[in-house]
Amino acid sequence: MRNMKNLKTFFGKYAIYFVLFFEIVFFSIASPYFLSATNFVNVLRQTSIVGIMAVGMAFVILTGGVDLSVGGVTACVGVICAKLMISGWNPVFAILASLAFSALVGIVNAFFSHEFKLNPMIVTLATLQILEGIAYIVTGAIPVYGFTESFKVIGQGHVGSIPIPIIIMIALYVIAYIILKYTKFGQSIYGIGGNEEAVRLTGINIRKNKYSAYVLCSVVTGIAGIILLSRTNTAQPSAGSGYEMDVIAGAVLGGISMSGGEGKITGVFAGVLVMAVLSNGMLMMDVSEYWQWVTKGIVMLAAITYDRILKKG
Amino acid sequence: MKKRWISLAVASAMVLSMLSGCGSSGTEEESAPAAEGETAEEDAAAEESTAEEEPLKIAYSVQTLDNEYFVTIANGVEEYAKSLGMSVEITNGDQDVATQISQIENFIQKEMDIILISPVSDTGLEDAVKKAVDAGITVIAANQDFEGSQAFVTIPEYDLGKALGDACGQYISETFGDEAVDVLVLDYPDIESIVPRGDGMRDGVMEYAPNANIVQSISANTVEKGTAAMETAIQKFPNIQVVIGCNDAAALGAYSVVEAQHLADDNENFYIGGMDGTDQALELIKEGTAYKATIDINAAGTGKILIDTALQVRESGPIEEPVSIPLNVVTSSNVDEFLN
Amino acid sequence: MDAKNSILSLRGVKKQYEGAPIPAIEDITLDVGYGEIYGLVGENGAGKSTLIKTIAGAIGLTDGEIIYKGGKLICKSPAEAINKGIGVVYQEFNLFPNLTVYENIFFGIEIKKNGFLDRKQMIRKSQEILRQLGFELDVTKRVSALSPAYQQATEIAKCINHNVELMIMDEPSAPLTEKEVGKMFEVVRKLNQSGVTIIYISHKLNEIFDLTDRISVLRDGHLVHTFRTEEVTEQELIREMVGREITEIYPEKDFRSGEVILKVENLTGAKVHGVSFELKRGEVLGFGGLVGAGRTETMRLLFGADRKTGGTVYINDKKAEIDSPTDAIQNGIGLIPEDRKQQGLVLNKSIFFNCLLPSIGKYSRSGFIRFKEARSDIGKLYDILKVKAVNQGQLVSRLSGGNQQKVVLEKWLLRDCEILILDEPTRGIDVGTKQEIYQLIKDLAAQGKAVIVISSEMPELIGVSHRVIVMHEGKITGELKGDEITQETILTLAS
């Protein structure tokens, strides 16, 4: 009886890891091409953009908010950085300038959702529109390309045999893990999502923490945007379009509660990987595009239901 | 003190939102005062109606302006119409049928003479189009047909795919002979109307290189998706030597993998083809890289064809057969014509 | 009385909340006769609310059965209950605030004509019912715009309109003024005369004696006794409720006066009009008054939780700028809020997490938390307070009300505040824990801290305070010391 219960909480706690594990086992059996080091590197590299964005998103969702503008940030950061580099800026300064822009977006998002108590979903939907518009205005809907060779390193370079985007992603997850678990900021974020009023009455500065979360989300997304730019070597105004849903899906799959205050960053990493492995595995199995959509939807539903049932029980 | 600051911010936010409201619905705002003055104008027009014909009013509802191709067409329409002395209004359908319907209704209200439509979908516009035609407006379909159009100007998706497929198939048979080359196709079945493009690509390859081996078709329409698709495919089929994409973005993605993994040290033995004739593709073709072909879909010329077709319909009635936009296969031999 | 001629019978009813160590109610057996007014009394946390909720279908039973009009009653929702003729007027009203009065009255049983809502008819009927109750109001107003008394009238009208045969009223007088209470009594009697059975819950014993035919006493989740109203005295009833003589649970007062630590001058804000008082070290200052007198609001202003429009606060004779809880805490003030769950705790987090929150800065070095230090300090307090939990990592939501309150206390003790404000510190807490909290308040004062206690429970206020300030409608109406502090003097000042 007691053992059963322990087993249940064990599976509940690590539900997403089991889903990931089963996926890997399944595809390894189903396709001979799946289980290889290069393929894993591919999966990680392909997921690095969404994976990095999910780190920032996790912070915002933990405060009880959400940021739909991340797709727009990706596009704008890429476009701005590209335009600056084309006009002769040193890549380092171009990157810093575009990241500063992303920080500004975070401030705007936090300003409207916190100061006016507006629903962050609506606020960030609006900023998403604005940012997408800006990306098209800046480029005139024409892709920008032709950067210096050195810029390619961020998205296409390697350290040893590991691509740099993967290293950046893992570094960000480690940093996020430390912040959330061991710092005042991280613990405050959890508290705010759990019960904002109670936390306010313990003297914690809600404004400061919320602004920090939104800025962090936008800047981390900006980093993803820079990597995307370097990886594709061309700035497209449509880049990042629709990413917000992949990012949120990954975070929620990983156990971040949409109502805030609950979830771990390690789970987010697993959640993002679950979706990435699924896409890759299905390609390896030659599953047609439409069936891929159906399968992804089913796996998402199954994973969150499984999670909920086990956590409740 | 704080309260005042907040109310100030609210007030300025409201003003801003009003301003942006004006911006987004600019065309409507402009038409409102015009409507007031209309009677006066009409009177004036009536007086000199015999003296000079009013310039034609033309409108173009575009499927989306998020895309270089449509932007180029729209610019072409605008330029050519202005050169003919017409007034032009271009609206963004924003991939939404409802938006397009209301745009058409607005056009009818404004008594346009010609409406060009690149529809979001081939169904849903019928009623609005019928109203427009009943009102005596010439309605031309661009890129995709819909019920009630009086002419249909298009690049048949299949033909587009086939053009690249043919060029690719020819290259394979010339370079590799009867060898069973592995081919990767990057198509885009996500949008119904683009499905035949992929079919055309595959048919063209098989027609000219029957021994070729199309190992996989993966959906990709952006650089990133093209990159991911190529990385994954090469994992399973390391001998891929030919990649053709449903647009240049996808093909460029595949090209970046080929570059990064040095799959084409001998450029002759690798073939990448895309379509859209983007500058980046043209430059790569010119440099003699593995990127060998793109299809120029004549976006710049499409606007002129659309308007000419509309004028022809006004003179001699609806045209039954689709009006094709001429395509150009761009390879190293003719790339200079397309580079500016 | 037996089940046969009873409208409602409970047989061995038990409810244990998920994760709770003990049942909220257990082995409850009682019969309510047709046409009775049945009183239910008990201390806060005795299980009265739980009992009502099980009858009304708001929560499920763990064990036992409920028989209603001779048949087994299974209600899965309050809506089902009202359709079966059981209406509940809750402490916090169960109305849709954004709907109009008549829409609420007709919710679920809308009158339709040709498939459309017949609003005219509904408005007319709603007005009629309310008029019978003696209320004239515009039924097309939104409920949120009404005063509590009118909201309650709407709730009762809703019950009447649904033809309820059994109406349960949970602390109906709490939000009302004295005059309104009198009117509500008339309504209740009128309803009863027309054949509606009424279960009336209140901790105000005078009301119970005024209205009821029989009274049941709940204590710690058990039904300890049922009396005929005319056969019992108030003293006996209290003894049954508390389970022992009331004086026992308060520790002896001893007050060695210290220097003034807090001075509040002319504090003004929403619902608070120019409140001034002083607080000394070692003192327990009680705040008395009716619900809505502005006591909670005063403390929230003092704590910086709400914005004050005027007034000055001096701490240790120095002017303190307090504009936010952060400022208040830096000035050594701690607030244990009235609403534990909404304002006091992050429920889905651990005991440790909750305790750490106010002191998170104290245990951080350059942003990083020193968990080891915090854990050991919290552990020490945890032992002193005797929190009943598996360990510090247990989720607060899984604790009983008393233990949750201990966690709130613990987090402020950890912060080591000089001035501690406790707003209704024992609401919904069992007697044993209450006593521990009273002892703790005494100990804190003895250590030279200053304590403010707001309480609506008269004996508690009298039992713990060295001095009592009474408020009425946002103003201080008087101050009582030593032997002056009695139920009568407080009540006189409070109204």
Tab-separated table of N, CA and C in Angstrom, chain B residues 146-257:
chain	number	residue	atom	x	y	z
B	146	PHE	N	-10.797	31.660	-57.332
B	146	PHE	CA	-11.974	31.514	-56.483
B	146	PHE	C	-13.197	31.717	-57.352
B	147	GLU	N	-14.330	31.272	-56.874
B	147	GLU	CA	-15.559	31.328	-57.641
B	147	GLU	C	-15.925	32.790	-57.927
B	148	GLY	N	-16.290	33.065	-59.170
B	148	GLY	CA	-16.774	34.398	-59.494
B	148	GLY	C	-15.722	35.308	-60.094
B	149	SER	N	-14.461	34.879	-60.098
B	149	SER	CA	-13.418	35.724	-60.675
B	149	SER	C	-13.610	35.817	-62.180
B	150	GLN	N	-13.168	36.938	-62.737
B	150	GLN	CA	-13.361	37.103	-64.178
B	150	GLN	C	-12.118	36.748	-64.976
B	151	ALA	N	-11.033	36.582	-64.276
B	151	ALA	CA	-9.832	36.034	-64.883
B	151	ALA	C	-8.931	35.557	-63.766
B	152	PHE	N	-8.039	34.648	-64.065
B	152	PHE	CA	-7.196	34.040	-63.041
B	152	PHE	C	-5.752	34.093	-63.517
B	153	VAL	N	-4.974	34.911	-62.869
B	153	VAL	CA	-3.568	35.061	-63.233
B	153	VAL	C	-2.741	34.273	-62.234
B	154	THR	N	-1.928	33.377	-62.735
B	154	THR	CA	-1.247	32.503	-61.784
B	154	THR	C	0.017	31.875	-62.332
B	155	ILE	N	0.795	31.384	-61.406
B	155	ILE	CA	1.787	30.381	-61.744
B	155	ILE	C	1.193	29.099	-61.218
B	156	PRO	N	0.789	28.192	-62.080
B	156	PRO	CA	0.248	26.952	-61.537
B	156	PRO	C	1.315	26.308	-60.650
B	157	GLU	N	0.937	25.978	-59.420
B	157	GLU	CA	1.898	25.436	-58.460
B	157	GLU	C	2.634	24.231	-59.036
B	158	TYR	N	1.872	23.414	-59.746
B	158	TYR	CA	2.497	22.211	-60.290
B	158	TYR	C	3.587	22.600	-61.284
B	159	ASP	N	3.267	23.545	-62.159
B	159	ASP	CA	4.239	23.990	-63.163
B	159	ASP	C	5.492	24.533	-62.508
B	160	LEU	N	5.273	25.259	-61.396
B	160	LEU	CA	6.399	25.856	-60.686
B	160	LEU	C	7.336	24.762	-60.175
B	161	GLY	N	6.734	23.772	-59.525
B	161	GLY	CA	7.541	22.665	-59.015
B	161	GLY	C	8.202	21.916	-60.154
B	162	LYS	N	7.420	21.747	-61.218
B	162	LYS	CA	7.910	20.963	-62.360
B	162	LYS	C	9.110	21.669	-62.997
B	163	ALA	N	9.071	22.988	-63.067
B	163	ALA	CA	10.176	23.728	-63.686
B	163	ALA	C	11.493	23.416	-62.981
B	164	LEU	N	11.451	23.418	-61.630
B	164	LEU	CA	12.674	23.109	-60.889
B	164	LEU	C	13.014	21.631	-61.027
B	165	GLY	N	11.963	20.788	-60.927
B	165	GLY	CA	12.180	19.347	-61.057
B	165	GLY	C	12.839	19.008	-62.389
B	166	ASP	N	12.318	19.609	-63.466
B	166	ASP	CA	12.884	19.366	-64.806
B	166	ASP	C	14.354	19.755	-64.839
B	167	ALA	N	14.641	20.990	-64.383
B	167	ALA	CA	16.012	21.485	-64.425
B	167	ALA	C	16.919	20.564	-63.625
B	168	CYS	N	16.419	20.120	-62.487
B	168	CYS	CA	17.197	19.249	-61.622
B	168	CYS	C	17.431	17.893	-62.273
B	169	GLY	N	16.338	17.340	-62.844
B	169	GLY	CA	16.436	16.036	-63.505
B	169	GLY	C	17.436	16.069	-64.638
B	170	GLN	N	17.391	17.164	-65.401
B	170	GLN	CA	18.334	17.297	-66.515
B	170	GLN	C	19.768	17.333	-66.016
B	171	TYR	N	20.000	18.067	-64.936
B	171	TYR	CA	21.350	18.169	-64.381
B	171	TYR	C	21.837	16.797	-63.928
B	172	ILE	N	20.922	16.065	-63.275
B	172	ILE	CA	21.307	14.725	-62.774
B	172	ILE	C	21.723	13.839	-63.933
B	173	SER	N	20.895	13.801	-64.990
B	173	SER	CA	21.219	12.867	-66.077
B	173	SER	C	22.490	13.314	-66.781
B	174	GLU	N	22.748	14.611	-66.862
B	174	GLU	CA	23.990	15.072	-67.500
B	174	GLU	C	25.207	14.760	-66.637
B	175	THR	N	25.092	14.994	-65.328
B	175	THR	CA	26.270	14.886	-64.456
B	175	THR	C	26.502	13.471	-63.959
B	176	PHE	N	25.420	12.811	-63.571
B	176	PHE	CA	25.596	11.499	-62.936
B	176	PHE	C	25.218	10.339	-63.859
B	177	GLY	N	24.686	10.644	-65.021
B	177	GLY	CA	24.303	9.575	-65.943
B	177	GLY	C	23.202	8.713	-65.355
B	178	ASP	N	23.384	7.419	-65.370
B	178	ASP	CA	22.348	6.508	-64.902
B	178	ASP	C	22.495	6.169	-63.422
B	179	GLU	N	23.466	6.793	-62.776
B	179	GLU	CA	23.704	6.526	-61.362
B	179	GLU	C	22.420	6.749	-60.538
B	180	ALA	N	22.233	5.934	-59.501
B	180	ALA	CA	21.043	6.082	-58.644
B	180	ALA	C	21.333	7.113	-57.547
B	181	VAL	N	21.204	8.399	-57.886
B	181	VAL	CA	21.546	9.466	-56.950
B	181	VAL	C	20.435	9.619	-55.897
B	182	ASP	N	20.865	9.872	-54.646
B	182	ASP	CA	19.878	10.125	-53.592
B	182	ASP	C	19.438	11.591	-53.624
B	183	VAL	N	18.115	11.781	-53.658
B	183	VAL	CA	17.567	13.131	-53.762
B	183	VAL	C	16.691	13.424	-52.537
B	184	LEU	N	16.879	14.618	-51.980
B	184	LEU	CA	16.001	15.051	-50.878
B	184	LEU	C	15.098	16.174	-51.394
B	185	VAL	N	13.799	16.043	-51.122
B	185	VAL	CA	12.857	17.083	-51.545
B	185	VAL	C	12.340	17.810	-50.299
B	186	LEU	N	12.461	19.124	-50.302
B	186	LEU	CA	11.886	19.923	-49.213
B	186	LEU	C	10.611	20.567	-49.733
B	187	ASP	N	9.482	19.964	-49.407
B	187	ASP	CA	8.217	20.493	-49.925
B	187	ASP	C	7.483	21.228	-48.802
B	188	TYR	N	6.228	21.579	-49.023
B	188	TYR	CA	5.495	22.285	-47.973
B	188	TYR	C	4.016	21.934	-48.010
B	189	PRO	N	3.699	20.718	-47.582
B	189	PRO	CA	2.290	20.286	-47.637
B	189	PRO	C	1.431	20.966	-46.575
B	190	ASP	N	2.044	21.809	-45.734
B	190	ASP	CA	1.267	22.471	-44.680
B	190	ASP	C	0.172	23.346	-45.261
B	191	ILE	N	0.413	23.901	-46.440
B	191	ILE	CA	-0.635	24.689	-47.084
B	191	ILE	C	-1.141	23.912	-48.287
B	192	GLU	N	-2.425	23.699	-48.279
B	192	GLU	CA	-3.098	22.847	-49.255
B	192	GLU	C	-2.700	23.196	-50.677
B	193	SER	N	-2.703	24.508	-50.986
B	193	SER	CA	-2.506	24.899	-52.380
B	193	SER	C	-1.084	24.635	-52.848
B	194	ILE	N	-0.165	24.442	-51.912
B	194	ILE	CA	1.233	24.267	-52.312
B	194	ILE	C	1.582	22.787	-52.490
B	195	VAL	N	0.638	21.920	-52.145
B	195	VAL	CA	0.904	20.482	-52.282
B	195	VAL	C	1.338	20.115	-53.706
B	196	PRO	N	0.643	20.622	-54.763
B	196	PRO	CA	1.045	20.220	-56.126
B	196	PRO	C	2.474	20.647	-56.481
B	197	ARG	N	2.997	21.676	-55.806
B	197	ARG	CA	4.352	22.116	-56.107
B	197	ARG	C	5.341	20.980	-55.839
B	198	GLY	N	5.143	20.336	-54.690
B	198	GLY	CA	5.998	19.204	-54.338
B	198	GLY	C	5.866	18.088	-55.359
B	199	ASP	N	4.624	17.827	-55.803
B	199	ASP	CA	4.398	16.776	-56.808
B	199	ASP	C	5.154	17.102	-58.091
B	200	GLY	N	5.060	18.372	-58.504
B	200	GLY	CA	5.753	18.802	-59.719
B	200	GLY	C	7.252	18.609	-59.592
B	201	MET	N	7.796	18.937	-58.408
B	201	MET	CA	9.235	18.780	-58.189
B	201	MET	C	9.638	17.323	-58.380
B	202	ARG	N	8.893	16.445	-57.735
B	202	ARG	CA	9.229	15.017	-57.808
B	202	ARG	C	9.044	14.485	-59.232
B	203	ASP	N	7.931	14.875	-59.892
B	203	ASP	CA	7.664	14.379	-61.258
B	203	ASP	C	8.767	14.810	-62.218
B	204	GLY	N	9.182	16.079	-62.086
B	204	GLY	CA	10.221	16.598	-62.981
B	204	GLY	C	11.505	15.800	-62.840
B	205	VAL	N	11.913	15.536	-61.622
B	205	VAL	CA	13.154	14.780	-61.390
B	205	VAL	C	13.039	13.405	-62.029
B	206	MET	N	11.932	12.727	-61.775
B	206	MET	CA	11.796	11.353	-62.249
B	206	MET	C	11.671	11.289	-63.772
B	207	GLU	N	11.126	12.342	-64.352
B	207	GLU	CA	10.956	12.334	-65.808
B	207	GLU	C	12.314	12.346	-66.518
B	208	TYR	N	13.220	13.187	-66.048
B	208	TYR	CA	14.512	13.315	-66.721
B	208	TYR	C	15.573	12.399	-66.131
B	209	ALA	N	15.392	11.954	-64.883
B	209	ALA	CA	16.391	11.072	-64.268
B	209	ALA	C	15.677	9.908	-63.594
B	210	PRO	N	15.178	9.003	-64.413
B	210	PRO	CA	14.352	7.912	-63.863
B	210	PRO	C	15.104	7.033	-62.861
B	211	ASN	N	16.411	7.077	-62.877
B	211	ASN	CA	17.150	6.240	-61.931
B	211	ASN	C	17.380	6.922	-60.581
B	212	ALA	N	17.037	8.196	-60.520
B	212	ALA	CA	17.250	8.919	-59.263
B	212	ALA	C	16.377	8.314	-58.162
B	213	ASN	N	16.834	8.516	-56.952
B	213	ASN	CA	16.188	7.889	-55.805
B	213	ASN	C	15.731	8.989	-54.840
B	214	ILE	N	14.440	9.326	-54.880
B	214	ILE	CA	13.961	10.377	-53.957
B	214	ILE	C	13.787	9.737	-52.589
B	215	VAL	N	14.750	9.988	-51.702
B	215	VAL	CA	14.767	9.230	-50.453
B	215	VAL	C	13.784	9.763	-49.423
B	216	GLN	N	13.527	11.051	-49.447
B	216	GLN	CA	12.633	11.586	-48.429
B	216	GLN	C	12.068	12.926	-48.881
B	217	SER	N	10.835	13.216	-48.452
B	217	SER	CA	10.273	14.551	-48.641
B	217	SER	C	9.965	15.099	-47.255
B	218	ILE	N	10.573	16.243	-46.939
B	218	ILE	CA	10.374	16.817	-45.603
B	218	ILE	C	9.780	18.215	-45.757
B	219	SER	N	8.865	18.546	-44.874
B	219	SER	CA	8.247	19.865	-44.930
B	219	SER	C	9.201	20.918	-44.380
B	220	ALA	N	9.524	21.915	-45.200
B	220	ALA	CA	10.404	23.002	-44.748
B	220	ALA	C	10.159	24.225	-45.603
B	221	ASN	N	9.950	25.339	-44.962
B	221	ASN	CA	9.739	26.577	-45.713
B	221	ASN	C	10.545	27.753	-45.168
B	222	THR	N	11.402	27.484	-44.178
B	222	THR	CA	12.258	28.559	-43.665
B	222	THR	C	13.691	28.052	-43.628
B	223	VAL	N	14.609	28.995	-43.444
B	223	VAL	CA	16.019	28.613	-43.392
B	223	VAL	C	16.239	27.609	-42.263
B	224	GLU	N	15.643	27.911	-41.116
B	224	GLU	CA	15.900	27.041	-39.977
B	224	GLU	C	15.337	25.647	-40.193
B	225	LYS	N	14.118	25.607	-40.746
B	225	LYS	CA	13.533	24.287	-40.992
B	225	LYS	C	14.314	23.526	-42.049
B	226	GLY	N	14.787	24.258	-43.064
B	226	GLY	CA	15.595	23.622	-44.106
B	226	GLY	C	16.869	23.039	-43.505
B	227	THR	N	17.484	23.790	-42.600
B	227	THR	CA	18.711	23.322	-41.941
B	227	THR	C	18.439	22.049	-41.161
B	228	ALA	N	17.389	22.121	-40.345
B	228	ALA	CA	17.069	20.966	-39.504
B	228	ALA	C	16.739	19.750	-40.360
B	229	ALA	N	15.981	19.968	-41.426
B	229	ALA	CA	15.574	18.861	-42.290
B	229	ALA	C	16.799	18.203	-42.911
B	230	MET	N	17.739	19.019	-43.393
B	230	MET	CA	18.929	18.482	-44.045
B	230	MET	C	19.778	17.712	-43.033
B	231	GLU	N	19.939	18.283	-41.851
B	231	GLU	CA	20.738	17.606	-40.821
B	231	GLU	C	20.165	16.238	-40.492
B	232	THR	N	18.855	16.217	-40.371
B	232	THR	CA	18.211	14.956	-40.009
B	232	THR	C	18.290	13.957	-41.147
B	233	ALA	N	18.039	14.428	-42.353
B	233	ALA	CA	18.008	13.519	-43.504
B	233	ALA	C	19.392	12.916	-43.762
B	234	ILE	N	20.431	13.751	-43.623
B	234	ILE	CA	21.772	13.288	-43.939
B	234	ILE	C	22.205	12.207	-42.948
B	235	GLN	N	21.606	12.281	-41.771
B	235	GLN	CA	21.851	11.279	-40.736
B	235	GLN	C	21.418	9.902	-41.223
B	236	LYS	N	20.275	9.905	-41.874
B	236	LYS	CA	19.708	8.623	-42.309
B	236	LYS	C	20.225	8.251	-43.701
B	237	PHE	N	20.407	9.251	-44.559
B	237	PHE	CA	20.840	8.990	-45.939
B	237	PHE	C	22.106	9.798	-46.233
B	238	PRO	N	23.236	9.287	-45.805
B	238	PRO	CA	24.471	10.074	-45.925
B	238	PRO	C	24.880	10.332	-47.382
B	239	ASN	N	24.268	9.630	-48.327
B	239	ASN	CA	24.698	9.798	-49.723
B	239	ASN	C	23.888	10.811	-50.511
B	240	ILE	N	23.075	11.587	-49.830
B	240	ILE	CA	22.280	12.582	-50.554
B	240	ILE	C	23.204	13.519	-51.318
B	241	GLN	N	22.904	13.705	-52.628
B	241	GLN	CA	23.727	14.613	-53.436
B	241	GLN	C	22.896	15.704	-54.097
B	242	VAL	N	21.588	15.543	-53.976
B	242	VAL	CA	20.711	16.522	-54.607
B	242	VAL	C	19.627	16.950	-53.598
B	243	VAL	N	19.447	18.273	-53.486
B	243	VAL	CA	18.364	18.767	-52.629
B	243	VAL	C	17.605	19.828	-53.404
B	244	ILE	N	16.299	19.678	-53.510
B	244	ILE	CA	15.518	20.756	-54.112
B	244	ILE	C	14.472	21.218	-53.111
B	245	GLY	N	14.287	22.535	-53.049
B	245	GLY	CA	13.419	23.094	-52.030
B	245	GLY	C	12.248	23.863	-52.605
B	246	CYS	N	11.182	23.929	-51.829
B	246	CYS	CA	9.973	24.615	-52.265
B	246	CYS	C	10.139	26.129	-52.256
B	247	ASN	N	11.207	26.609	-51.652
B	247	ASN	CA	11.562	28.019	-51.791
B	247	ASN	C	13.053	28.180	-51.520
B	248	ASP	N	13.561	29.361	-51.747
B	248	ASP	CA	14.993	29.561	-51.552
B	248	ASP	C	15.384	29.454	-50.077
B	249	ALA	N	14.490	29.879	-49.195
B	249	ALA	CA	14.828	29.840	-47.767
B	249	ALA	C	15.156	28.413	-47.343
B	250	ALA	N	14.293	27.469	-47.687
B	250	ALA	CA	14.526	26.080	-47.309
B	250	ALA	C	15.806	25.555	-47.944
B	251	ALA	N	15.982	25.875	-49.233
B	251	ALA	CA	17.175	25.414	-49.936
B	251	ALA	C	18.433	26.030	-49.324
B	252	LEU	N	18.341	27.278	-48.918
B	252	LEU	CA	19.488	27.928	-48.269
B	252	LEU	C	19.832	27.235	-46.959
B	253	GLY	N	18.799	26.811	-46.250
B	253	GLY	CA	19.031	26.062	-45.014
B	253	GLY	C	19.817	24.795	-45.290
B	254	ALA	N	19.396	24.063	-46.317
B	254	ALA	CA	20.103	22.833	-46.689
B	254	ALA	C	21.531	23.171	-47.106
B	255	TYR	N	21.659	24.278	-47.837
B	255	TYR	CA	22.986	24.683	-48.298
B	255	TYR	C	23.925	24.941	-47.117
B	256	SER	N	23.399	25.555	-46.045
B	256	SER	CA	24.259	25.866	-44.900
B	256	SER	C	24.797	24.579	-44.269
B	257	VAL	N	24.000	23.509	-44.297
B	257	VAL	CA	24.465	22.228	-43.752
B	257	VAL	C	25.549	21.639	-44.653
